[in-house]
Amino acid sequence: MIPVPLLVCVMGGWCAVYLTDTLLKSSVKHRIRYESWLAGRGLMLSPFHVRWQTTMFNRLFAYCARINPRAQYLWFNSGLVFGVVAMVGSVVLLIRTLQQTLAQMTSDNPRMGNQQTLQVVVPGINLPTSQLAYFFMALLLSGVIHELGHAVAALREQVRVNGFGIFVFVVYPGAFVDLFTTHLNIISPVQQLRIFCAGVWHNFVLCLAALAFLFLLPIFLFPVYSTGGGALVSEVVQGAAADGPRGLSVGDIVVGLEDCPVKGVEDWSSCLSHLSHSPQTGYCVPSSSLQPSWAHGRAFKRLDGTFDCCSNNSLTDLCFSYMKPQGKNSKEREYACMPVRKMVTGTQVCRTAEDCTAHTEVASICVTPSLENQTRFIRVTHPPNTHMLFVGYPPHLQYAVSLTNFVPRFGFLHLDLPVFLETFCKYVVSLSGALAVVNSVPCFALDGQWMLNALLEATLVTVVTDRQRRELIGFFLLLAGSALLAANVALGLWMVTAR
């Protein structure tokens, strides 16, 4: 659900801007000076929309357009091919996404929502408010690179660029270039197609560059950050399962969960998943140390069929089960309420009684915590501290802490720098890729509209000689593409807000 304070701030801010703009424009004394001030700075205001346009970057665009003309010709021709392929691929992807959404709407399986390739993003609902800065920065960067591609391609085709601008619609930032329409209309359809495809082409390249940077990040940060030595705790949720004097702290390095080694965040997640779906691990306890602690109290059965023998709900004791030591063929289990930290500290894990006799000469018994079916007892190894002992549902432990693969080599380095770079790159990959897909759709008011019109003019001029018929074909194709995109957005919004 969208946070009310955020919604109030956004609505209040826009109301204040629009009210101030209306008052100044209606003022006889300040109107002319105010409108001149807006025009001089390239500003335009309308309800929930503000845009800024400038010509200060035109020389930069012209310089970029003159760099290695032969290489740029091959570059933008590659973009043309990609744009045509992306236009077809985006339609196929939207059809597939629509099928997945309809299947999810008619299914009771909550996991089907994670199978969608494209999802509508709504801040505060399926986008955490703590990551809004990453989202808006990545969205603005993707928009600027998109428009840079249009501008450079246009100048290469001798189309004048009137200016470049940035806008904000409600809370979403974006960019645009203003091209001279007369020049654009007199060039050939293939030249137009190179210009129109340049935006999605540059979004695709940016997506690949961010993805490559993300994979090579350990190499780039190797001089100052090490990897592969464990997962570094960067944040612990206050009051969560891992919080407390004997829990995890920021800066701890987790190297193991039970007998599952942890070399990074991926290992942490896979180990927790493995422990969630595997039977509870047992521990080899010497018979001599266990014997004085026998507590043959009466165990009682829980509602799920498991047994508990610590009826006093002690924070230090836990009910353990084990096979009776008399006779190897005996399958009778006994239960004992014992001090948990004393019993499992420094002990070897086991699955059966044979595991204990195979690795030690001391007579040992395999004792297993007697817990509810979905609950697990997990030892978290984070040297030089003693084990953190966790009893609960394993996914709760995953949600309780944030970890990173990067361990600083020097004390003055910030723990969050690699996390910032990783998260930002992931948002750039997602948003730049999404812009490439969405803008390729043959839909009104998107790049796909102009890409489709130029493609039809370039390919159908000898087959359909009547221009009006070509325009009619393009209109119906655009109508179908617009309906497809609108259906995906509408159903996607409904799925996000309804569930």
XYZ file of C-alpha atoms in Angstrom:
499
model
C 0.000 0.000 0.000
C 1.289 3.498 -0.893
C 2.449 5.294 2.294
C 0.030 8.079 3.198
C 2.789 10.614 4.116
C 4.417 10.123 0.705
C 1.097 10.546 -1.082
C 0.300 13.690 0.941
C 3.715 15.216 0.192
C 3.424 14.546 -3.548
C -0.134 15.857 -3.846
C 0.587 18.829 -1.574
C 3.723 19.751 -3.503
C 1.984 19.663 -6.885
C -1.004 21.621 -5.557
C 1.335 24.305 -4.202
C 3.220 24.534 -7.523
C 0.032 24.687 -9.610
C -1.607 27.246 -7.275
C 1.471 29.479 -7.358
C 1.658 29.220 -11.159
C -2.040 30.092 -11.520
C -1.807 33.087 -9.189
C 1.253 34.540 -10.932
C -0.240 34.080 -14.407
C -3.483 35.748 -13.343
C -1.691 38.684 -11.710
C -1.702 41.849 -13.797
C 1.471 43.103 -12.101
C 3.608 39.928 -12.250
C 2.247 38.038 -15.242
C 4.546 39.389 -17.987
C 7.668 39.183 -15.820
C 6.784 35.653 -14.666
C 6.094 34.318 -18.164
C 9.308 35.912 -19.429
C 11.207 34.245 -16.592
C 9.740 30.833 -17.500
C 10.454 31.280 -21.228
C 14.012 32.453 -20.565
C 14.779 29.333 -18.581
C 12.936 26.908 -20.860
C 10.375 25.944 -18.195
C 6.789 24.842 -18.824
C 4.266 24.038 -16.094
C 0.968 22.170 -16.257
C -0.977 20.065 -13.738
C 1.310 17.294 -12.418
C 3.828 18.003 -15.180
C 6.900 20.220 -15.403
C 9.444 20.274 -18.220
C 12.730 22.038 -18.847
C 14.253 22.478 -22.312
C 17.647 23.876 -23.288
C 19.993 24.169 -26.260
C 23.162 24.044 -24.159
C 23.835 20.407 -25.129
C 23.444 20.871 -28.886
C 27.192 21.368 -29.431
C 27.892 18.177 -27.469
C 25.430 16.237 -29.631
C 27.028 17.664 -32.789
C 30.499 16.687 -31.577
C 29.339 13.121 -30.858
C 27.763 12.888 -34.331
C 31.112 13.708 -35.998
C 33.128 10.980 -34.213
C 34.223 8.228 -36.652
C 31.417 8.475 -39.239
C 32.067 4.987 -40.653
C 31.767 3.323 -37.237
C 28.631 5.334 -36.464
C 27.068 4.271 -39.768
C 27.536 0.627 -38.772
C 26.397 1.425 -35.208
C 23.087 3.001 -36.175
C 22.417 0.400 -38.873
C 22.799 -2.212 -36.154
C 20.305 -0.182 -34.160
C 17.904 -0.231 -37.115
C 18.045 -4.034 -37.292
C 17.644 -4.313 -33.542
C 14.684 -1.930 -33.548
C 12.784 -3.943 -36.163
C 13.484 -7.212 -34.340
C 12.581 -5.614 -30.993
C 9.272 -4.357 -32.411
C 8.231 -7.921 -33.262
C 9.749 -9.339 -30.061
C 7.984 -6.792 -27.858
C 4.594 -7.807 -29.275
C 5.348 -11.488 -28.639
C 6.541 -10.661 -25.115
C 3.421 -8.621 -24.335
C 1.175 -11.411 -25.601
C 3.049 -13.881 -23.402
C 2.832 -11.551 -20.395
C -0.901 -11.076 -20.957
C -1.387 -14.851 -21.015
C 0.579 -15.192 -17.764
C -1.491 -12.448 -16.127
C -4.782 -14.042 -17.160
C -3.546 -17.436 -15.917
C -2.591 -15.876 -12.588
C -5.991 -14.221 -12.264
C -7.722 -17.569 -12.637
C -5.294 -19.468 -10.420
C -5.056 -19.718 -6.649
C -1.304 -20.367 -6.758
C 0.417 -17.228 -5.346
C 3.774 -18.218 -6.873
C 2.517 -17.646 -10.407
C 2.880 -13.891 -9.881
C 6.667 -14.261 -9.832
C 6.666 -15.940 -13.261
C 5.732 -12.796 -15.179
C 8.469 -11.403 -17.418
C 7.131 -7.833 -17.265
C 5.459 -6.321 -14.229
C 3.906 -2.937 -13.561
C 5.919 -1.066 -10.921
C 4.007 1.061 -8.401
C 6.085 2.888 -5.751
C 5.018 1.919 -2.269
C 3.267 -1.282 -3.398
C 5.681 -3.561 -5.231
C 8.581 -1.088 -5.085
C 9.938 -0.429 -1.563
C 9.965 3.245 -0.668
C 13.516 2.776 0.635
C 14.638 2.107 -2.957
C 12.814 4.960 -4.674
C 16.092 6.859 -5.141
C 17.600 3.931 -7.078
C 14.448 3.671 -9.191
C 14.278 7.352 -10.152
C 18.027 7.693 -10.807
C 18.055 4.602 -13.029
C 14.894 5.752 -14.830
C 16.362 9.207 -15.501
C 19.680 7.756 -16.722
C 17.844 5.353 -19.046
C 15.750 8.224 -20.432
C 18.774 10.472 -21.022
C 20.708 7.721 -22.860
C 17.582 6.966 -24.914
C 17.245 10.577 -26.058
C 20.991 10.907 -26.623
C 20.672 8.134 -29.186
C 17.855 9.976 -30.987
C 19.789 13.273 -31.002
C 23.070 11.907 -32.365
C 21.282 9.788 -34.986
C 19.230 12.809 -36.102
C 22.294 15.030 -36.538
C 23.980 12.286 -38.575
C 20.987 12.307 -40.932
C 21.121 16.123 -41.241
C 18.071 16.684 -39.025
C 18.338 19.715 -36.770
C 17.957 19.278 -33.001
C 16.029 22.188 -31.476
C 16.853 21.244 -27.917
C 17.069 18.670 -25.173
C 14.924 18.574 -22.042
C 13.990 16.806 -18.842
C 10.486 16.456 -17.430
C 8.772 15.170 -14.308
C 5.264 13.709 -14.558
C 3.779 13.282 -11.054
C 6.905 11.603 -9.624
C 8.328 9.899 -12.715
C 11.308 11.650 -14.372
C 12.151 11.431 -18.072
C 13.963 13.120 -20.948
C 13.158 14.239 -24.507
C 14.707 15.815 -27.618
C 12.945 18.299 -29.875
C 13.698 17.555 -33.541
C 12.994 19.907 -36.465
C 9.941 18.301 -38.071
C 10.484 19.725 -41.572
C 13.929 18.137 -41.848
C 12.585 14.884 -40.435
C 9.815 14.644 -43.030
C 11.992 15.164 -46.114
C 14.572 12.430 -45.421
C 14.068 8.842 -46.610
C 12.109 6.268 -44.556
C 15.310 4.284 -43.891
C 16.990 7.399 -42.467
C 13.913 8.036 -40.344
C 13.998 4.442 -39.133
C 17.630 4.824 -38.038
C 16.656 7.862 -35.967
C 13.554 6.307 -34.425
C 15.314 3.013 -33.576
C 18.313 4.735 -31.985
C 16.536 5.246 -28.661
C 15.636 1.613 -27.972
C 19.027 0.534 -29.365
C 20.871 2.697 -26.830
C 18.619 1.432 -24.035
C 19.542 -2.127 -24.999
C 23.262 -1.263 -25.055
C 22.974 0.455 -21.669
C 21.240 -2.650 -20.298
C 24.100 -4.852 -21.537
C 26.724 -2.437 -20.176
C 25.104 -2.368 -16.726
C 24.813 -6.160 -16.756
C 28.501 -6.522 -17.673
C 29.499 -4.041 -14.962
C 27.424 -5.985 -12.446
C 29.186 -9.262 -13.264
C 32.628 -7.621 -13.318
C 32.062 -5.654 -10.114
C 34.131 -8.083 -7.984
C 37.080 -7.491 -10.337
C 36.659 -3.713 -10.309
C 36.483 -3.614 -6.507
C 39.118 -6.298 -5.911
C 41.817 -3.846 -4.702
C 39.590 -2.566 -1.898
C 36.941 -5.283 -1.355
C 37.380 -9.058 -1.148
C 34.811 -11.725 -2.066
C 34.403 -15.440 -1.503
C 35.232 -15.380 2.211
C 31.657 -15.303 3.473
C 28.583 -13.075 3.454
C 29.001 -9.732 5.216
C 26.055 -8.523 7.300
C 25.199 -4.981 6.150
C 21.894 -4.528 8.022
C 19.927 -6.283 10.758
C 16.207 -5.560 11.106
C 15.551 -4.314 14.620
C 13.503 -6.756 16.680
C 13.824 -9.501 14.047
C 14.988 -13.068 14.578
C 18.696 -12.248 14.117
C 18.677 -9.216 16.418
C 19.930 -9.396 20.006
C 23.114 -9.625 22.096
C 23.923 -13.112 20.753
C 22.528 -12.483 17.284
C 24.132 -10.996 14.203
C 25.590 -7.493 14.022
C 26.535 -5.207 11.154
C 30.027 -6.178 10.038
C 29.774 -9.862 10.988
C 30.888 -12.349 8.332
C 28.693 -15.447 8.051
C 30.675 -18.475 6.845
C 28.253 -21.324 7.513
C 24.728 -22.464 8.288
C 24.985 -25.832 10.063
C 27.174 -27.991 7.777
C 26.419 -25.845 4.708
C 29.359 -23.507 3.859
C 28.553 -19.878 3.002
C 30.947 -18.053 0.678
C 28.503 -15.361 -0.423
C 24.913 -14.175 -0.506
C 23.943 -16.827 -3.056
C 25.205 -19.578 -0.738
C 23.287 -18.029 2.174
C 20.019 -18.194 0.218
C 20.611 -21.691 -1.139
C 21.632 -23.027 2.297
C 18.487 -21.625 3.911
C 16.368 -23.128 1.143
C 18.102 -26.489 1.589
C 17.624 -26.441 5.356
C 13.953 -25.504 4.927
C 13.208 -28.564 2.811
C 15.508 -31.053 4.552
C 14.906 -32.949 7.795
C 16.186 -31.324 10.950
C 19.931 -31.767 11.506
C 21.047 -33.796 14.514
C 24.113 -33.387 16.750
C 26.570 -35.923 18.098
C 26.587 -35.730 21.889
C 28.922 -37.942 24.008
C 26.961 -40.441 26.027
C 28.946 -39.571 29.145
C 27.929 -35.922 29.017
C 24.362 -36.747 28.091
C 23.787 -39.360 30.791
C 23.599 -37.008 33.799
C 21.216 -34.771 31.913
C 18.587 -37.396 31.112
C 15.223 -35.866 31.768
C 12.719 -38.647 31.261
C 9.815 -36.292 31.659
C 6.599 -37.019 29.912
C 6.632 -35.584 26.381
C 3.354 -34.249 25.056
C 2.151 -34.314 21.486
C 1.626 -31.105 19.547
C -1.263 -30.574 17.158
C 0.964 -31.327 14.152
C 2.048 -34.674 15.586
C 5.485 -33.637 16.857
C 6.512 -33.894 20.518
C 7.673 -31.343 23.083
C 9.147 -32.029 26.506
C 10.061 -28.496 27.683
C 6.742 -27.399 29.069
C 8.189 -24.431 30.906
C 8.980 -22.586 27.606
C 12.560 -21.936 28.709
C 14.678 -19.604 26.580
C 17.798 -21.701 27.206
C 16.416 -25.261 27.029
C 15.176 -27.211 24.025
C 13.539 -30.589 23.647
C 15.774 -33.187 21.959
C 14.793 -36.626 20.696
C 17.053 -39.665 20.298
C 16.910 -43.412 19.849
C 17.189 -45.485 22.986
C 20.807 -46.597 23.310
C 19.828 -50.164 24.326
C 19.869 -52.334 21.258
C 20.614 -51.230 17.716
C 17.308 -52.563 16.443
C 15.287 -50.493 18.882
C 13.201 -47.819 17.202
C 11.755 -46.356 20.358
C 12.501 -42.669 20.752
C 13.021 -40.820 23.990
C 12.891 -37.126 24.695
C 14.956 -34.913 26.961
C 14.782 -31.216 27.768
C 18.384 -29.986 27.789
C 20.332 -26.677 27.700
C 20.593 -26.080 23.971
C 23.801 -24.021 23.725
C 25.714 -26.451 25.935
C 24.513 -29.435 23.916
C 25.332 -28.193 20.402
C 28.418 -25.994 20.898
C 31.380 -27.584 19.118
C 29.506 -30.768 18.282
C 29.433 -32.582 14.958
C 26.258 -32.722 12.875
C 24.619 -36.061 12.144
C 21.660 -37.592 10.354
C 21.777 -41.056 11.900
C 23.463 -42.680 14.897
C 26.055 -44.247 12.569
C 27.332 -40.764 11.662
C 28.461 -40.264 15.260
C 30.291 -43.586 15.570
C 32.064 -43.214 12.222
C 34.011 -40.051 13.065
C 34.857 -40.425 16.748
C 36.056 -43.114 19.107
C 34.001 -41.692 21.986
C 30.591 -43.251 22.435
C 28.128 -40.660 21.120
C 24.417 -40.404 20.493
C 22.733 -38.450 17.686
C 20.193 -36.114 19.273
C 17.756 -34.101 17.157
C 15.795 -30.998 18.228
C 12.112 -31.921 18.461
C 10.390 -29.031 16.700
C 7.235 -28.331 14.746
C 7.208 -29.452 11.116
C 8.071 -26.077 9.510
C 10.409 -24.957 12.287
C 14.150 -25.525 12.168
C 17.043 -25.182 14.598
C 20.015 -23.597 12.784
C 23.514 -22.764 13.952
C 24.871 -19.664 12.213
C 28.680 -19.559 12.140
C 30.170 -16.059 12.196
C 33.692 -16.186 13.694
C 35.250 -15.081 15.945
C 31.871 -14.888 17.719
C 30.091 -17.937 19.094
C 27.346 -19.521 17.024
C 24.074 -17.678 16.695
C 21.318 -20.171 17.483
C 18.111 -19.710 15.521
C 14.821 -21.499 16.139
C 12.025 -20.679 13.735
C 10.937 -20.638 10.096
C 14.119 -20.323 7.912
C 12.744 -17.610 5.547
C 12.310 -15.368 8.605
C 16.078 -15.488 9.071
C 16.567 -14.458 5.453
C 14.278 -11.467 5.843
C 15.909 -10.443 9.124
C 19.293 -9.516 7.663
C 20.752 -7.904 4.553
C 24.067 -9.259 3.336
C 26.674 -8.467 0.709
C 29.439 -10.456 -0.969
C 31.974 -7.637 -0.571
C 34.160 -7.456 2.533
C 36.209 -4.221 2.924
C 39.964 -4.695 3.020
C 40.393 -1.437 4.957
C 38.467 -0.153 7.958
C 37.678 3.277 6.509
C 35.738 1.825 3.551
C 31.962 2.040 3.680
C 29.998 -1.209 3.759
C 27.200 0.178 1.589
C 29.243 1.239 -1.469
C 29.160 -2.192 -3.191
C 25.506 -2.571 -2.189
C 24.718 0.798 -3.804
C 26.541 -0.111 -7.020
C 24.925 -3.565 -7.189
C 21.411 -2.258 -6.572
C 21.771 0.652 -8.977
C 23.075 -1.622 -11.749
C 20.167 -4.019 -11.215
C 17.681 -1.159 -11.548
C 19.429 0.125 -14.687
C 19.282 -3.350 -16.236
C 15.582 -3.709 -15.413
C 14.411 -0.214 -16.350
C 16.581 0.311 -19.424
C 15.550 -3.104 -20.708
C 11.906 -2.319 -19.973
C 12.149 1.012 -21.842
C 13.649 -0.788 -24.831
C 10.750 -3.261 -24.846
C 7.914 -0.794 -24.214
C 9.148 1.852 -26.680
C 9.448 -0.825 -29.376
C 5.737 -1.671 -29.166
C 3.797 -0.320 -32.192
C 1.639 1.946 -30.057
C 0.382 5.515 -30.377
C 2.651 8.200 -28.814
C 5.611 5.834 -28.404
C 8.695 5.348 -30.581
C 7.048 2.214 -31.946
C 4.487 4.357 -33.769
C 7.126 6.191 -35.801
C 9.227 3.044 -36.226
C 6.224 1.200 -37.696
C 5.256 4.070 -40.018
C 8.815 4.383 -41.343
C 9.099 0.603 -41.751
C 5.848 0.422 -43.735
C 6.957 3.306 -45.969
C 10.286 1.579 -46.587
C 8.899 -1.901 -47.322
C 5.339 -1.574 -48.670
C 5.786 1.297 -51.103
C 6.082 -1.088 -54.082
C 3.461 -3.563 -52.833
C 0.804 -1.094 -51.658
C 1.244 1.919 -53.886
C -1.632 3.916 -52.398
C -0.312 5.991 -49.479
C -3.714 6.122 -47.789
C -3.929 2.333 -47.745
C -0.462 2.111 -46.176
C -1.531 4.611 -43.537
C -4.713 2.598 -42.913
C -2.686 -0.594 -42.433
C -0.403 1.252 -40.047
C -3.382 2.661 -38.144
C -4.907 -0.759 -37.483
C -1.532 -2.217 -36.473
C -1.018 0.684 -34.077
C -4.539 0.235 -32.732
C -3.853 -3.445 -32.011
C -0.493 -2.681 -30.395
C -2.006 0.078 -28.252
C -4.810 -2.228 -27.098
C -2.279 -4.938 -26.234
C -0.125 -2.555 -24.199
C -3.150 -0.999 -22.483
C -4.490 -4.437 -21.524
C -1.131 -5.400 -20.007
C -0.897 -2.158 -18.037
C -4.505 -2.253 -16.825
C -4.451 -5.902 -15.749
C -0.950 -5.491 -14.303
C -2.096 -2.553 -12.175
C -5.152 -4.497 -11.053
C -3.037 -7.497 -10.053
C -0.567 -5.325 -8.131
C -3.179 -3.272 -6.264
C -5.785 -6.021 -5.759
C -3.354 -8.524 -4.236
